[in-house]
PDB file of C-alpha atoms and ligand atoms in Angstrom:
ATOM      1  CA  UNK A  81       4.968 -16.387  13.098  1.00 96.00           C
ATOM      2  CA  UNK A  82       2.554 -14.720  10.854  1.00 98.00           C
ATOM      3  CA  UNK A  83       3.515 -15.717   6.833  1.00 98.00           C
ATOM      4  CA  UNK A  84       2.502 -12.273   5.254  1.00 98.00           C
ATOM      5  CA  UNK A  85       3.028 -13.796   1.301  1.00 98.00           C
ATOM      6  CA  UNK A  86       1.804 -10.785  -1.073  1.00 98.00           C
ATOM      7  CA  UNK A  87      -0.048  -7.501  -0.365  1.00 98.00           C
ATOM      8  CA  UNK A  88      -3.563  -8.176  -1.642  1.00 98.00           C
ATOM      9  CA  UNK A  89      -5.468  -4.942  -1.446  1.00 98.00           C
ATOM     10  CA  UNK A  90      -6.629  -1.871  -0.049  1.00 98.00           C
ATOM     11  CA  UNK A  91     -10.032  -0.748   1.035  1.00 98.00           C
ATOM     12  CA  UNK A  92     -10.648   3.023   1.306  1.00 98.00           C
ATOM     13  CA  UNK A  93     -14.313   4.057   2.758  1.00 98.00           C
ATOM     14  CA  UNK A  94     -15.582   7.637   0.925  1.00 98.00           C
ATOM     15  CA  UNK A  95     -18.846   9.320   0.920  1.00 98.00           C
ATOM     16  CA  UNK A  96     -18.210  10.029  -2.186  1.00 98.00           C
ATOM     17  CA  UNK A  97     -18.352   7.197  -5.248  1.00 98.00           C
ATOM     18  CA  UNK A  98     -18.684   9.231  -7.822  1.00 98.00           C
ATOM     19  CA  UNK A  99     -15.281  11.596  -6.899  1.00 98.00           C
ATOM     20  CA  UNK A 100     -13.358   8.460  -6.372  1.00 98.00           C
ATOM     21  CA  UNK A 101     -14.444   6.867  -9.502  1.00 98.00           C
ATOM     22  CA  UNK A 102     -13.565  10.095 -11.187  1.00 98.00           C
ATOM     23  CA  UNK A 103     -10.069  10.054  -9.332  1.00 98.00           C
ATOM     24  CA  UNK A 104      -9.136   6.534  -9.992  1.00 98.00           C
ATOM     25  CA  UNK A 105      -9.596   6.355 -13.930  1.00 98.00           C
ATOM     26  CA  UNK A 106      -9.462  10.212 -15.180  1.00 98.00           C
ATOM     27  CA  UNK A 107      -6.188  10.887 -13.028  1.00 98.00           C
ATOM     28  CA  UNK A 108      -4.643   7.223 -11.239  1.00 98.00           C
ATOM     29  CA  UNK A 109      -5.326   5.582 -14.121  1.00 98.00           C
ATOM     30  CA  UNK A 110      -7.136   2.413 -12.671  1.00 98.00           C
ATOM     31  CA  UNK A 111      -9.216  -0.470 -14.753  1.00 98.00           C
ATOM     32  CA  UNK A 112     -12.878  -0.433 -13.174  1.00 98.00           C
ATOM     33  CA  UNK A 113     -13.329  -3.732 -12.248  1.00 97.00           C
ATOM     34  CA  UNK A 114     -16.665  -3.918 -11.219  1.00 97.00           C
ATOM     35  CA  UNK A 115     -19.150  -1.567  -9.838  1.00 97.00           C
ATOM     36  CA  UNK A 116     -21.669  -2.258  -6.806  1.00 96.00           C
ATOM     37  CA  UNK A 117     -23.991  -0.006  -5.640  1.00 95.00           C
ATOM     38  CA  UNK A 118     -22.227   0.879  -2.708  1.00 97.00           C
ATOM     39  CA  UNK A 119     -19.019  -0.160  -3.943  1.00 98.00           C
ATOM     40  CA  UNK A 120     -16.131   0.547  -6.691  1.00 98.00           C
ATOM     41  CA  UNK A 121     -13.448  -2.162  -7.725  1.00 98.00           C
ATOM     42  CA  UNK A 122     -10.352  -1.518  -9.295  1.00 98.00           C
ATOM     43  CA  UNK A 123      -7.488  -3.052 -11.050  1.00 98.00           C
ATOM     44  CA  UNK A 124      -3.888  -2.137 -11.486  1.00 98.00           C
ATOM     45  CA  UNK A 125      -2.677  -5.935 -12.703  1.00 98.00           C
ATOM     46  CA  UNK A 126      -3.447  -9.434 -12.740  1.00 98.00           C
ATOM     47  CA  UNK A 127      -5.082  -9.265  -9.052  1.00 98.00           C
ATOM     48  CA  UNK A 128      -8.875  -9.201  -9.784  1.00 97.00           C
ATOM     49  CA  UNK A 129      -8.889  -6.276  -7.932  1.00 98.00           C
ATOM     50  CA  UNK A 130      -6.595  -3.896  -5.907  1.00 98.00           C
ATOM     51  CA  UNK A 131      -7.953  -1.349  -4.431  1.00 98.00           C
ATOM     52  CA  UNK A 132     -11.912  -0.784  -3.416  1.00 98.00           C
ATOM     53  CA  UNK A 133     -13.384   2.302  -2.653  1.00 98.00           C
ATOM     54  CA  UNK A 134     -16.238   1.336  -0.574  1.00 98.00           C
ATOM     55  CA  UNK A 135     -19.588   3.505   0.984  1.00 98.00           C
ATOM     56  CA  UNK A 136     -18.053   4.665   4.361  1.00 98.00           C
ATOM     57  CA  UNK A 137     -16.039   6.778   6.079  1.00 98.00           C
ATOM     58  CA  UNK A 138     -12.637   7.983   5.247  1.00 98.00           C
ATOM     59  CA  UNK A 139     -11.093   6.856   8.463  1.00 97.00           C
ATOM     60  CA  UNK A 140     -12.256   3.099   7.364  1.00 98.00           C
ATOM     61  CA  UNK A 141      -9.079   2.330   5.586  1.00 98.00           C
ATOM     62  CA  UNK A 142      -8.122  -1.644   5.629  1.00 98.00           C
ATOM     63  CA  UNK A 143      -4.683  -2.893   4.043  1.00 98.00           C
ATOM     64  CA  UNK A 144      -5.274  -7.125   3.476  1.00 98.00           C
ATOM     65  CA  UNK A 145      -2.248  -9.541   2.861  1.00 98.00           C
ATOM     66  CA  UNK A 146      -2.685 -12.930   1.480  1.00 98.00           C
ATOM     67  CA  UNK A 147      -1.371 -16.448   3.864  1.00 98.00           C
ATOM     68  CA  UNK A 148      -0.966 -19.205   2.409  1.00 98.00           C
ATOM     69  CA  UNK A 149      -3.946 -21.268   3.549  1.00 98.00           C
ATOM     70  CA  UNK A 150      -7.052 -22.326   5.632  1.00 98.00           C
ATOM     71  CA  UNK A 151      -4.380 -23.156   8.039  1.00 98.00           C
ATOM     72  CA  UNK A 152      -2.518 -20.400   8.372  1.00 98.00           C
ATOM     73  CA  UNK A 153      -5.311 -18.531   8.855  1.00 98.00           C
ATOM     74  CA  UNK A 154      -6.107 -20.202  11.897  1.00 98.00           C
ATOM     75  CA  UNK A 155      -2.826 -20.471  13.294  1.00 98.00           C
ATOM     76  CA  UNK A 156      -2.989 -16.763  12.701  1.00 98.00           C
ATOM     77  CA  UNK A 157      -6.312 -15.729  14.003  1.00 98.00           C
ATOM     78  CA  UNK A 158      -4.899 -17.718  17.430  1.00 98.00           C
ATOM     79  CA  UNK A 159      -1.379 -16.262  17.579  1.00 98.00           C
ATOM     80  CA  UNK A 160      -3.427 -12.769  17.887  1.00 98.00           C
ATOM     81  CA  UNK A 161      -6.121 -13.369  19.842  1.00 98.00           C
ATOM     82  CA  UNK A 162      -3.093 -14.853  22.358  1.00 98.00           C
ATOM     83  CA  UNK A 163      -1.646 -11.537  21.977  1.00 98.00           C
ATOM     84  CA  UNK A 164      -4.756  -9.861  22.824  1.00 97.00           C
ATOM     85  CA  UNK A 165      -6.284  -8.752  19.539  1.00 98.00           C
ATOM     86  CA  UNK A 166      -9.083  -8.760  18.852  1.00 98.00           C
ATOM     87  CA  UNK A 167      -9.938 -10.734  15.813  1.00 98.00           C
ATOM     88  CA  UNK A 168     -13.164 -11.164  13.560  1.00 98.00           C
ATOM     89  CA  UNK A 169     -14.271 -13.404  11.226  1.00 98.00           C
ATOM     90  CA  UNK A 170     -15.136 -12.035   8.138  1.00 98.00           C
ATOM     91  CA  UNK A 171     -18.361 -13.724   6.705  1.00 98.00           C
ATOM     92  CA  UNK A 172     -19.088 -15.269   3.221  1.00 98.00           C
ATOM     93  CA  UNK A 173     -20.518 -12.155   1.689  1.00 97.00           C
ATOM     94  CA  UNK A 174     -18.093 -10.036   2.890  1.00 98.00           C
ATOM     95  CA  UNK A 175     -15.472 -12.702   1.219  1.00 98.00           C
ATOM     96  CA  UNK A 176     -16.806 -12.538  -1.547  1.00 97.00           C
ATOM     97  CA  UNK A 177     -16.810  -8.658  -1.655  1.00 97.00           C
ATOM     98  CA  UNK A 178     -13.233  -9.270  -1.248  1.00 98.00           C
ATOM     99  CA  UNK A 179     -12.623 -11.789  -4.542  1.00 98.00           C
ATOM    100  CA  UNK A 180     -10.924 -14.020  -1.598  1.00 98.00           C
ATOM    101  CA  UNK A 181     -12.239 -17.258   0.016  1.00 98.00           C
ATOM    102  CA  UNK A 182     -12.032 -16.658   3.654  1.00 98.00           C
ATOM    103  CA  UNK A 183     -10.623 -13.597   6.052  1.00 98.00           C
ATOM    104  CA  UNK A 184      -9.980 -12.500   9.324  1.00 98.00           C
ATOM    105  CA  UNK A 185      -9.734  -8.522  10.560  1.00 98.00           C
ATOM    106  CA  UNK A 186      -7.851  -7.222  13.364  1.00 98.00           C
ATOM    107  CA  UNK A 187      -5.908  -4.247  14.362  1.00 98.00           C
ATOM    108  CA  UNK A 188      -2.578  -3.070  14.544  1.00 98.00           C
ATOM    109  CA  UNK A 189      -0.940  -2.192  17.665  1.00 98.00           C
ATOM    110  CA  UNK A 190      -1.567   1.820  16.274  1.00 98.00           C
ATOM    111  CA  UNK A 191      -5.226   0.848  15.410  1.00 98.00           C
ATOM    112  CA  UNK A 192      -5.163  -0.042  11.509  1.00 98.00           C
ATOM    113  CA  UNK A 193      -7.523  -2.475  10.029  1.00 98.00           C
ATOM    114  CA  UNK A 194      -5.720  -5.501   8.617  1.00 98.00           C
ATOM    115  CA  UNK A 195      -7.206  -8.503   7.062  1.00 98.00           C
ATOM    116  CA  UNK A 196      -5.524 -11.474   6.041  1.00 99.00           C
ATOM    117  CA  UNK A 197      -6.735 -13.483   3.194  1.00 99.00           C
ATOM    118  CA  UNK A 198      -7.106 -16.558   1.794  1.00 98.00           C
ATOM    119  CA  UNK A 199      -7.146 -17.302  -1.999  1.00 98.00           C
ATOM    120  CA  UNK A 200      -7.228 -14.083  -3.426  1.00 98.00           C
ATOM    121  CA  UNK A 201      -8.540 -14.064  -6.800  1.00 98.00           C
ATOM    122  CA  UNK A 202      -6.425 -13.068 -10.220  1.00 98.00           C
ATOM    123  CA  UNK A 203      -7.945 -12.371 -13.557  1.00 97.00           C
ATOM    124  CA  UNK A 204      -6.806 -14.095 -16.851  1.00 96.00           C
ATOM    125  CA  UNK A 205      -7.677 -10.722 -18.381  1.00 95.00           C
ATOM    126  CA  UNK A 206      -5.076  -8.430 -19.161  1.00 94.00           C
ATOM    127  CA  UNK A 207      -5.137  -4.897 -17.446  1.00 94.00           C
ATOM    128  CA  UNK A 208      -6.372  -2.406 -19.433  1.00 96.00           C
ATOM    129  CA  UNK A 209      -6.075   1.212 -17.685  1.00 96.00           C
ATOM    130  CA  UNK A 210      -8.044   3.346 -17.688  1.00 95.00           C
ATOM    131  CA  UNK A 211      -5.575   6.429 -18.190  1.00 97.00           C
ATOM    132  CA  UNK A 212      -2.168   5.544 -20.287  1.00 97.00           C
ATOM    133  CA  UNK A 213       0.136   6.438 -16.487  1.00 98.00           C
ATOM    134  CA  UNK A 214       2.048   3.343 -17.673  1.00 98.00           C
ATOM    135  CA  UNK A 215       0.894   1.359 -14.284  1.00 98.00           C
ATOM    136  CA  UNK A 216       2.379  -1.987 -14.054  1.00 98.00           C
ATOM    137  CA  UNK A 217       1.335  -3.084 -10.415  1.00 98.00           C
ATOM    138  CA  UNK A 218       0.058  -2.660  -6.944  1.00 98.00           C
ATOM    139  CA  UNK A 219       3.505  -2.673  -5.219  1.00 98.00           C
ATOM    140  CA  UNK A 220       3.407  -1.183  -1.372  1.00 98.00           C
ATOM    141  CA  UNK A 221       1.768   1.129   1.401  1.00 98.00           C
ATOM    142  CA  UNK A 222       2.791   3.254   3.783  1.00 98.00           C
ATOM    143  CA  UNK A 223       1.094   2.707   7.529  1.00 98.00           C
ATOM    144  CA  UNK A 224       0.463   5.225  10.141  1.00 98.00           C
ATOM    145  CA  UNK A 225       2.218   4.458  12.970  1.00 98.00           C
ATOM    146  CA  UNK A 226       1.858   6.095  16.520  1.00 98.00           C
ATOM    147  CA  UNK A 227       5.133   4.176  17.842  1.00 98.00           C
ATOM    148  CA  UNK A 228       6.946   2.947  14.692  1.00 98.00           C
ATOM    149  CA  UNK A 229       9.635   1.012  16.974  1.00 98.00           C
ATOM    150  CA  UNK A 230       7.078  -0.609  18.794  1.00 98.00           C
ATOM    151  CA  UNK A 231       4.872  -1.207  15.383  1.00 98.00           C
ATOM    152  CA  UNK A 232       8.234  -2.355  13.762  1.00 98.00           C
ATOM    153  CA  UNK A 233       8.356  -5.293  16.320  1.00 98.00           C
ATOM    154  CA  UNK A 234       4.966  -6.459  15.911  1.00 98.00           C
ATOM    155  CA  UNK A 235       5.608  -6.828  11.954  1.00 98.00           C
ATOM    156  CA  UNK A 236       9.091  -8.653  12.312  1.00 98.00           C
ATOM    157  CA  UNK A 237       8.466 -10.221  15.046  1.00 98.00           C
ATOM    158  CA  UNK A 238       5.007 -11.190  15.311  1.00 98.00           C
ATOM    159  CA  UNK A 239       4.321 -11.378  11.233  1.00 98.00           C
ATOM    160  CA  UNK A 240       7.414 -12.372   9.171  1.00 98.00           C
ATOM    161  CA  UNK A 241       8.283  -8.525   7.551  1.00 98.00           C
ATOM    162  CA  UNK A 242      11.754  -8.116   7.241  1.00 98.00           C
ATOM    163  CA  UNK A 243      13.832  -4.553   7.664  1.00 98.00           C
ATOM    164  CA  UNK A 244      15.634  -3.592   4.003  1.00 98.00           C
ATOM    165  CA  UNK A 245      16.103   0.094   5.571  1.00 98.00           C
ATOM    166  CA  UNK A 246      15.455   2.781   7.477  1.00 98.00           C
ATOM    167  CA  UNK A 247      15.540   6.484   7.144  1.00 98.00           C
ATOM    168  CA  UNK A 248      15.573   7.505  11.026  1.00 97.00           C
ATOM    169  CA  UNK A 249      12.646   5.049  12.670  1.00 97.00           C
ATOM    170  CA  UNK A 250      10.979   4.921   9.729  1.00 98.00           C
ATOM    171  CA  UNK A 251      11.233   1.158   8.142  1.00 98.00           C
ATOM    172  CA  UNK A 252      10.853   0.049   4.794  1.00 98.00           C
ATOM    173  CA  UNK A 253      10.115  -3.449   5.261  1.00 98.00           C
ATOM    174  CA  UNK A 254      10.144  -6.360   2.992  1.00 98.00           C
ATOM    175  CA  UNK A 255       7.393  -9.868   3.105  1.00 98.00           C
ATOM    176  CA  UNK A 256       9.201 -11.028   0.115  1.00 96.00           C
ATOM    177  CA  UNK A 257      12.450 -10.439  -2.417  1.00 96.00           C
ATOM    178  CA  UNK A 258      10.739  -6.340  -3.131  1.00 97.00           C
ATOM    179  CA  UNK A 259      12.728  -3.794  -1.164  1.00 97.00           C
ATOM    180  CA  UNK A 260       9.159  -3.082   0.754  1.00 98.00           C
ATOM    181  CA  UNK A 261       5.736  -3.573   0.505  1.00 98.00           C
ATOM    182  CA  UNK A 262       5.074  -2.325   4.094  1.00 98.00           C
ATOM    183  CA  UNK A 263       6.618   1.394   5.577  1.00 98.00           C
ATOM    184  CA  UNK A 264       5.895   2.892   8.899  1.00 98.00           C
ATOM    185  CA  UNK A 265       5.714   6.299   9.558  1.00 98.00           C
ATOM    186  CA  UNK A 266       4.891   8.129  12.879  1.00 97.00           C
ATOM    187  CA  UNK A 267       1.551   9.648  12.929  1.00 97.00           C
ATOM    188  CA  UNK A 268      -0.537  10.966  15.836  1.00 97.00           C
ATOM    189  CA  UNK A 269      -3.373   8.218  14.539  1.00 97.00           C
ATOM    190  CA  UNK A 270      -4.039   5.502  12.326  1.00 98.00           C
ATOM    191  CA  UNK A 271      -4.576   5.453   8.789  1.00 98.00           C
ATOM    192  CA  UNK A 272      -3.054   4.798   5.196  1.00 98.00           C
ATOM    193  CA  UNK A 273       0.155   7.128   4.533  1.00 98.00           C
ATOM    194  CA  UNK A 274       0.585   6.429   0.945  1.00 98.00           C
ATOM    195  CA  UNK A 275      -0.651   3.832  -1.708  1.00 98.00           C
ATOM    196  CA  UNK A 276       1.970   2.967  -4.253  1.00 98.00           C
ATOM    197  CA  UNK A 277       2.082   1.194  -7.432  1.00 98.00           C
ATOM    198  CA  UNK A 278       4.321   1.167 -10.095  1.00 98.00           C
ATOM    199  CA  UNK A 279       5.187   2.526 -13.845  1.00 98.00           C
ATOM    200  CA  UNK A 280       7.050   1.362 -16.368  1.00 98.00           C
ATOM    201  CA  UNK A 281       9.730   3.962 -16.405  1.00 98.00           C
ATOM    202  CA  UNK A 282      10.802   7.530 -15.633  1.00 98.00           C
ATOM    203  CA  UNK A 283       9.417   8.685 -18.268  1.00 98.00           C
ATOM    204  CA  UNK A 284       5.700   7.353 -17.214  1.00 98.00           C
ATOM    205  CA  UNK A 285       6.592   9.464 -13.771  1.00 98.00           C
ATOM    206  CA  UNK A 286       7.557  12.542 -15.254  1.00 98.00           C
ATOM    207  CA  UNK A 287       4.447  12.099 -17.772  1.00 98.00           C
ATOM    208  CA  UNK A 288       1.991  11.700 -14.675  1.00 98.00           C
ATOM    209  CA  UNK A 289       4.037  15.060 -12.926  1.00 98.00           C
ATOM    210  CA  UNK A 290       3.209  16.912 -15.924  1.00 98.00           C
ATOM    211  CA  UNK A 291      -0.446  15.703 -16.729  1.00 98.00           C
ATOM    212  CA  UNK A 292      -1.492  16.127 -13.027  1.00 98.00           C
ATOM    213  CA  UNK A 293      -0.281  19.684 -12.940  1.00 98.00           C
ATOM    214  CA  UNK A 294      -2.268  20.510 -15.612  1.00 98.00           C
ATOM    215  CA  UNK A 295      -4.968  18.575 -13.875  1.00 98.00           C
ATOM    216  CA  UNK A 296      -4.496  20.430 -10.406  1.00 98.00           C
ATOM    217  CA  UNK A 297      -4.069  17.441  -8.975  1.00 98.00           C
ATOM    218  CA  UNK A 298      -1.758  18.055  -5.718  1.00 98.00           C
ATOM    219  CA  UNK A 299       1.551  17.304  -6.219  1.00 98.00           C
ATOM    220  CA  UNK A 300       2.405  16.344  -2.595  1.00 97.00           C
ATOM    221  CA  UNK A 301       6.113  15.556  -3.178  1.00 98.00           C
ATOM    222  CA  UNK A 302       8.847  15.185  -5.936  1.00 98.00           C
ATOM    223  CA  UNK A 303       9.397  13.958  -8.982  1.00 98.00           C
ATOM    224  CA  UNK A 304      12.554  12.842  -7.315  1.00 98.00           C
ATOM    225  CA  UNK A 305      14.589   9.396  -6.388  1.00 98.00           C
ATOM    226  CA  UNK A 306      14.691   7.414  -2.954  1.00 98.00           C
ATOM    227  CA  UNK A 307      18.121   6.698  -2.203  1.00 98.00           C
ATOM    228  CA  UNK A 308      16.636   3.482  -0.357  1.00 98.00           C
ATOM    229  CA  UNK A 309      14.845   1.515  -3.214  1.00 97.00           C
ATOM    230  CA  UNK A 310      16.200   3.608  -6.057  1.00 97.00           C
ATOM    231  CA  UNK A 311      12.892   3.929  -7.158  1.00 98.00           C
ATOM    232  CA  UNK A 312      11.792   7.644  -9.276  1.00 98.00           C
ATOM    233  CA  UNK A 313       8.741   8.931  -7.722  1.00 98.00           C
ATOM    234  CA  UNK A 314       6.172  11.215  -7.493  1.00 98.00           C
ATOM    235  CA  UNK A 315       3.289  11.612  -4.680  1.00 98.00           C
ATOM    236  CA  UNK A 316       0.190  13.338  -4.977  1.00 98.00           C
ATOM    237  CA  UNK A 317      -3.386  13.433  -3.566  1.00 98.00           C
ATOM    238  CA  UNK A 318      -6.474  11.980  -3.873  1.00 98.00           C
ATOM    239  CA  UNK A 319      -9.994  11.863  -2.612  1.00 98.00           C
ATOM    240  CA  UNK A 320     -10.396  11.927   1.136  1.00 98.00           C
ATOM    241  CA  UNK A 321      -6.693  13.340   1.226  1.00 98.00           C
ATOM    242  CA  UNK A 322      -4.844   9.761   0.994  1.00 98.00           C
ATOM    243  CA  UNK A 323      -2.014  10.085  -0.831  1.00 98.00           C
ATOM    244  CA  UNK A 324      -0.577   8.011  -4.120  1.00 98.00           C
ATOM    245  CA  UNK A 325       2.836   7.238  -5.139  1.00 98.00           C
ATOM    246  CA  UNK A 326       3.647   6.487  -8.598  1.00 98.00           C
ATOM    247  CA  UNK A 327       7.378   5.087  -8.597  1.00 98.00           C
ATOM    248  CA  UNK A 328       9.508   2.990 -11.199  1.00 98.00           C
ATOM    249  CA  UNK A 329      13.008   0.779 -10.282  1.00 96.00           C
ATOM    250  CA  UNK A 330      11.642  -0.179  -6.482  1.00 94.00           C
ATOM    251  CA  UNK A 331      14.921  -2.566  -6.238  1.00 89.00           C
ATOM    252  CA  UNK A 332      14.929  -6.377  -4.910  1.00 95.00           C
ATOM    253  CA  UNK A 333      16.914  -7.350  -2.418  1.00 97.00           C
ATOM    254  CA  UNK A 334      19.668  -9.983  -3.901  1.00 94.00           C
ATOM    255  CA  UNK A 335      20.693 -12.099  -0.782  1.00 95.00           C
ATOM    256  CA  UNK A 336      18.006 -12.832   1.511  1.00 95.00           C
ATOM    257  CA  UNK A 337      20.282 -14.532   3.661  1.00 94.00           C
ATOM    258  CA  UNK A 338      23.117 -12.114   4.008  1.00 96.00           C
ATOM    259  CA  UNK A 339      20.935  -8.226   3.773  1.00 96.00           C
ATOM    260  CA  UNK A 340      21.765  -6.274   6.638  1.00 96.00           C
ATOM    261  CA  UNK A 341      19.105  -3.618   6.833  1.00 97.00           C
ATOM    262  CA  UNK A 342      21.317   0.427   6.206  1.00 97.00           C
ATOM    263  CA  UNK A 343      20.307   3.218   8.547  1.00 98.00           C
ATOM    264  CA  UNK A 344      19.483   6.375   6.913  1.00 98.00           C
ATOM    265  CA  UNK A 345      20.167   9.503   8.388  1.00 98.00           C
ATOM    266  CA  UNK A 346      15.802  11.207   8.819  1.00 97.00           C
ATOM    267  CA  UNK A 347      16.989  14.199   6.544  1.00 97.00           C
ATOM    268  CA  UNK A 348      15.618  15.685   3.442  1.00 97.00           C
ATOM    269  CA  UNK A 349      17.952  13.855   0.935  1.00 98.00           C
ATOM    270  CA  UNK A 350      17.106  10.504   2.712  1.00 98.00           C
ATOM    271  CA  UNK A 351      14.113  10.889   1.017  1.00 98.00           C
ATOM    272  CA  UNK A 352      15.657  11.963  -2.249  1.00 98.00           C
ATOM    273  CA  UNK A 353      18.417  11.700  -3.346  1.00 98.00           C
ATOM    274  CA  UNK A 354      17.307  14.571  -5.884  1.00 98.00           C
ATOM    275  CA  UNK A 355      17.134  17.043  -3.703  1.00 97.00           C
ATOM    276  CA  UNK A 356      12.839  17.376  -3.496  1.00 97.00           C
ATOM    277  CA  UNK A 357      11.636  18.098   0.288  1.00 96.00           C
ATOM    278  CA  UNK A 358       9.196  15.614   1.724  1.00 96.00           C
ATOM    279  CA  UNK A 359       8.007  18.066   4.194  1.00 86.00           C
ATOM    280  CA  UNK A 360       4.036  17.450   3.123  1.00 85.00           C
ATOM    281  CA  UNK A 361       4.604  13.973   3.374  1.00 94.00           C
ATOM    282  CA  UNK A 362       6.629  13.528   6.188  1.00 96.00           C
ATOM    283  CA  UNK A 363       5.816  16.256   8.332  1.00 86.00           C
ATOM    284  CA  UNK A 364       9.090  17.937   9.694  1.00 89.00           C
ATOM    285  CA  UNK A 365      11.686  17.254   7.588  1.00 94.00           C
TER     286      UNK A 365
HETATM  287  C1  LIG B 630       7.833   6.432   3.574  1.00 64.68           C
HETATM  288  C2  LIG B 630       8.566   7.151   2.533  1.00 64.68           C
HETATM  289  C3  LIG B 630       8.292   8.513   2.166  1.00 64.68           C
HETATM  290  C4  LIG B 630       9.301   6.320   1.532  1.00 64.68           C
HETATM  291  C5  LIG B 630      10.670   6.195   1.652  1.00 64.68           C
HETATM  292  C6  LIG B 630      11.367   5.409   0.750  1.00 64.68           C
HETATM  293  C7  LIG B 630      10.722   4.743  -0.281  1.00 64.68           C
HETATM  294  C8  LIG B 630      11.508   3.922  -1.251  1.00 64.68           C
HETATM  295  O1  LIG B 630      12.666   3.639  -0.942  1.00 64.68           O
HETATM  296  O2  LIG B 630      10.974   3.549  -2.321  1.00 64.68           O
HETATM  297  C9  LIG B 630       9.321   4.859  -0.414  1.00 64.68           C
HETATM  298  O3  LIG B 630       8.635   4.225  -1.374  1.00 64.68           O
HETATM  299  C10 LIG B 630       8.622   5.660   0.491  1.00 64.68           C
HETATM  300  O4  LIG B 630       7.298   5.788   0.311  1.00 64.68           O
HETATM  301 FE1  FE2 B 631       6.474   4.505  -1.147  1.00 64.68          FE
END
């Protein structure tokens, strides 16, 4: 079993720097961590960085977790490759443009790039954003999935994500006490569905609605509530199309030991509870 222990970062590919830069402080409200020439680093909280945007193209979208050790890495690299993935290596320099010691890369049974991570660094600094969206933290994704029940069994079964819902076949899966870091959703090919991280409070969402309208920023859907987390949202669009979530109240899950994961009916007000359609988001309902 593969340990998944925190959701380290995400790695978008653009031909376009300069856009994303603009996207990521002027609207998301990112910290720049550092800026290579063929590379941008951000921040969101204490992880050194979150999210890189990266000289490339927009289909090369990688989503890395963090195991615990040297070890683990191993024992994961060989549980795939027994499964028939293929795994790679990553070297030192591309560790170290990852602010993590060591790596390995592999795909998804859909196709997504996933790398799993040693030693991720933090930063002693405090966050400072770039734009006041009241960000607290990188929190979750959302994964393409051509067969999410067949997807769902490689991450439960073959890593160690746990069901805390679903909402038809789409699961919102847990790798520790947060409702979900990791969702599926049925797509005809791979890719990130959302990026979320956090804000303070409702009032930080309904802020951000407000201040990307005036923006014309593409609202994508909400402001509204997920019956499932209880988180208040909002989705919207960025560079290269990928979509962000800004959400506050994503609950925990209290028992560990006694959860049983609720079915959702796939409906509108699955989504939210609110009454907003998610019909750009997820396509046919
Ligand atoms: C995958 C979708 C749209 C989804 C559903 C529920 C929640 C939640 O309960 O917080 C999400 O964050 C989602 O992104
Ligand atoms: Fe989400």
């Amino acid at each position: 079993m593969i340990e998944l222990k925190d959701l380290s970062y995400v790695r978008l590919g653009t031909a376009d720097l300069a856009t994303a830069e603009t996207f990521a402080t002027g609207v998301l409200g990112l910290e720049v961590r550092e800026r290579r020439r063929d590379a941008l680093y951000l921040r969101s909280d204490q992880r050194a960085h979150s999210l890189c945007y990266f000289e490339g193209a927009p289909e090369e979208q990688i989503i890395g977790f963090e195991v615990e050790n040297t070890a683990a890495l191993d024992a994961a690299a060989a549980a795939l490759e027994a499964l028939r993935h293929k795994v790679r290596r990553g070297s030192a320099a591309e560790a170290q443009a990852r602010y993590v010691s060591e790596f390995i890369n592999f795909r998804d049974p859909t196709g997504n790039q996933i790398e799993l991570v040693t030693r991720p660094q933090l930063s002693a600094r405090r966050h400072f954003p770039s734009r006041d969206a009241g960000i607290t933290g990188f929190n979750h994704v959302g994964l393409n999935s051509t067969d999410p029940v067949r997807d769902e069994v490689f991450w439960t079964q073959v890593c160690n994500a746990r069901v805390s819902d679903r909402i038809g076949d789409i699961p919102l899966m847990r790798i520790n006490a947060i409702h979900h870091t990791l969702a599926l959703v049925q797509a005809a090919q791979p890719g990130i569905q959302h990026i979320n991280h956090q804000v303070a409070e409702v009032d930080d969402v309904m802020r951000s609605y407000y201040f990307l309208r005036e923006h014309n920023v593409p609202i994508v859907f909400g402001p509204g509530r997920h019956p499932t987390s209880g988180a208040r949202f909002l989705y919207f669009k960025g560079p290269d199309g990928v979509v962000f979530e800004y959400s506050c109240g994503v609950g925990e899950i209290a028992d560990e030991a006694t959860h049983r994961p609720r079915q959702f009916t796939r409906e509108p007000l699955s989504f939210c509870m609110w009454g907003a359609t998610p019909g750009g988001l997820i396509p046919g309902v």
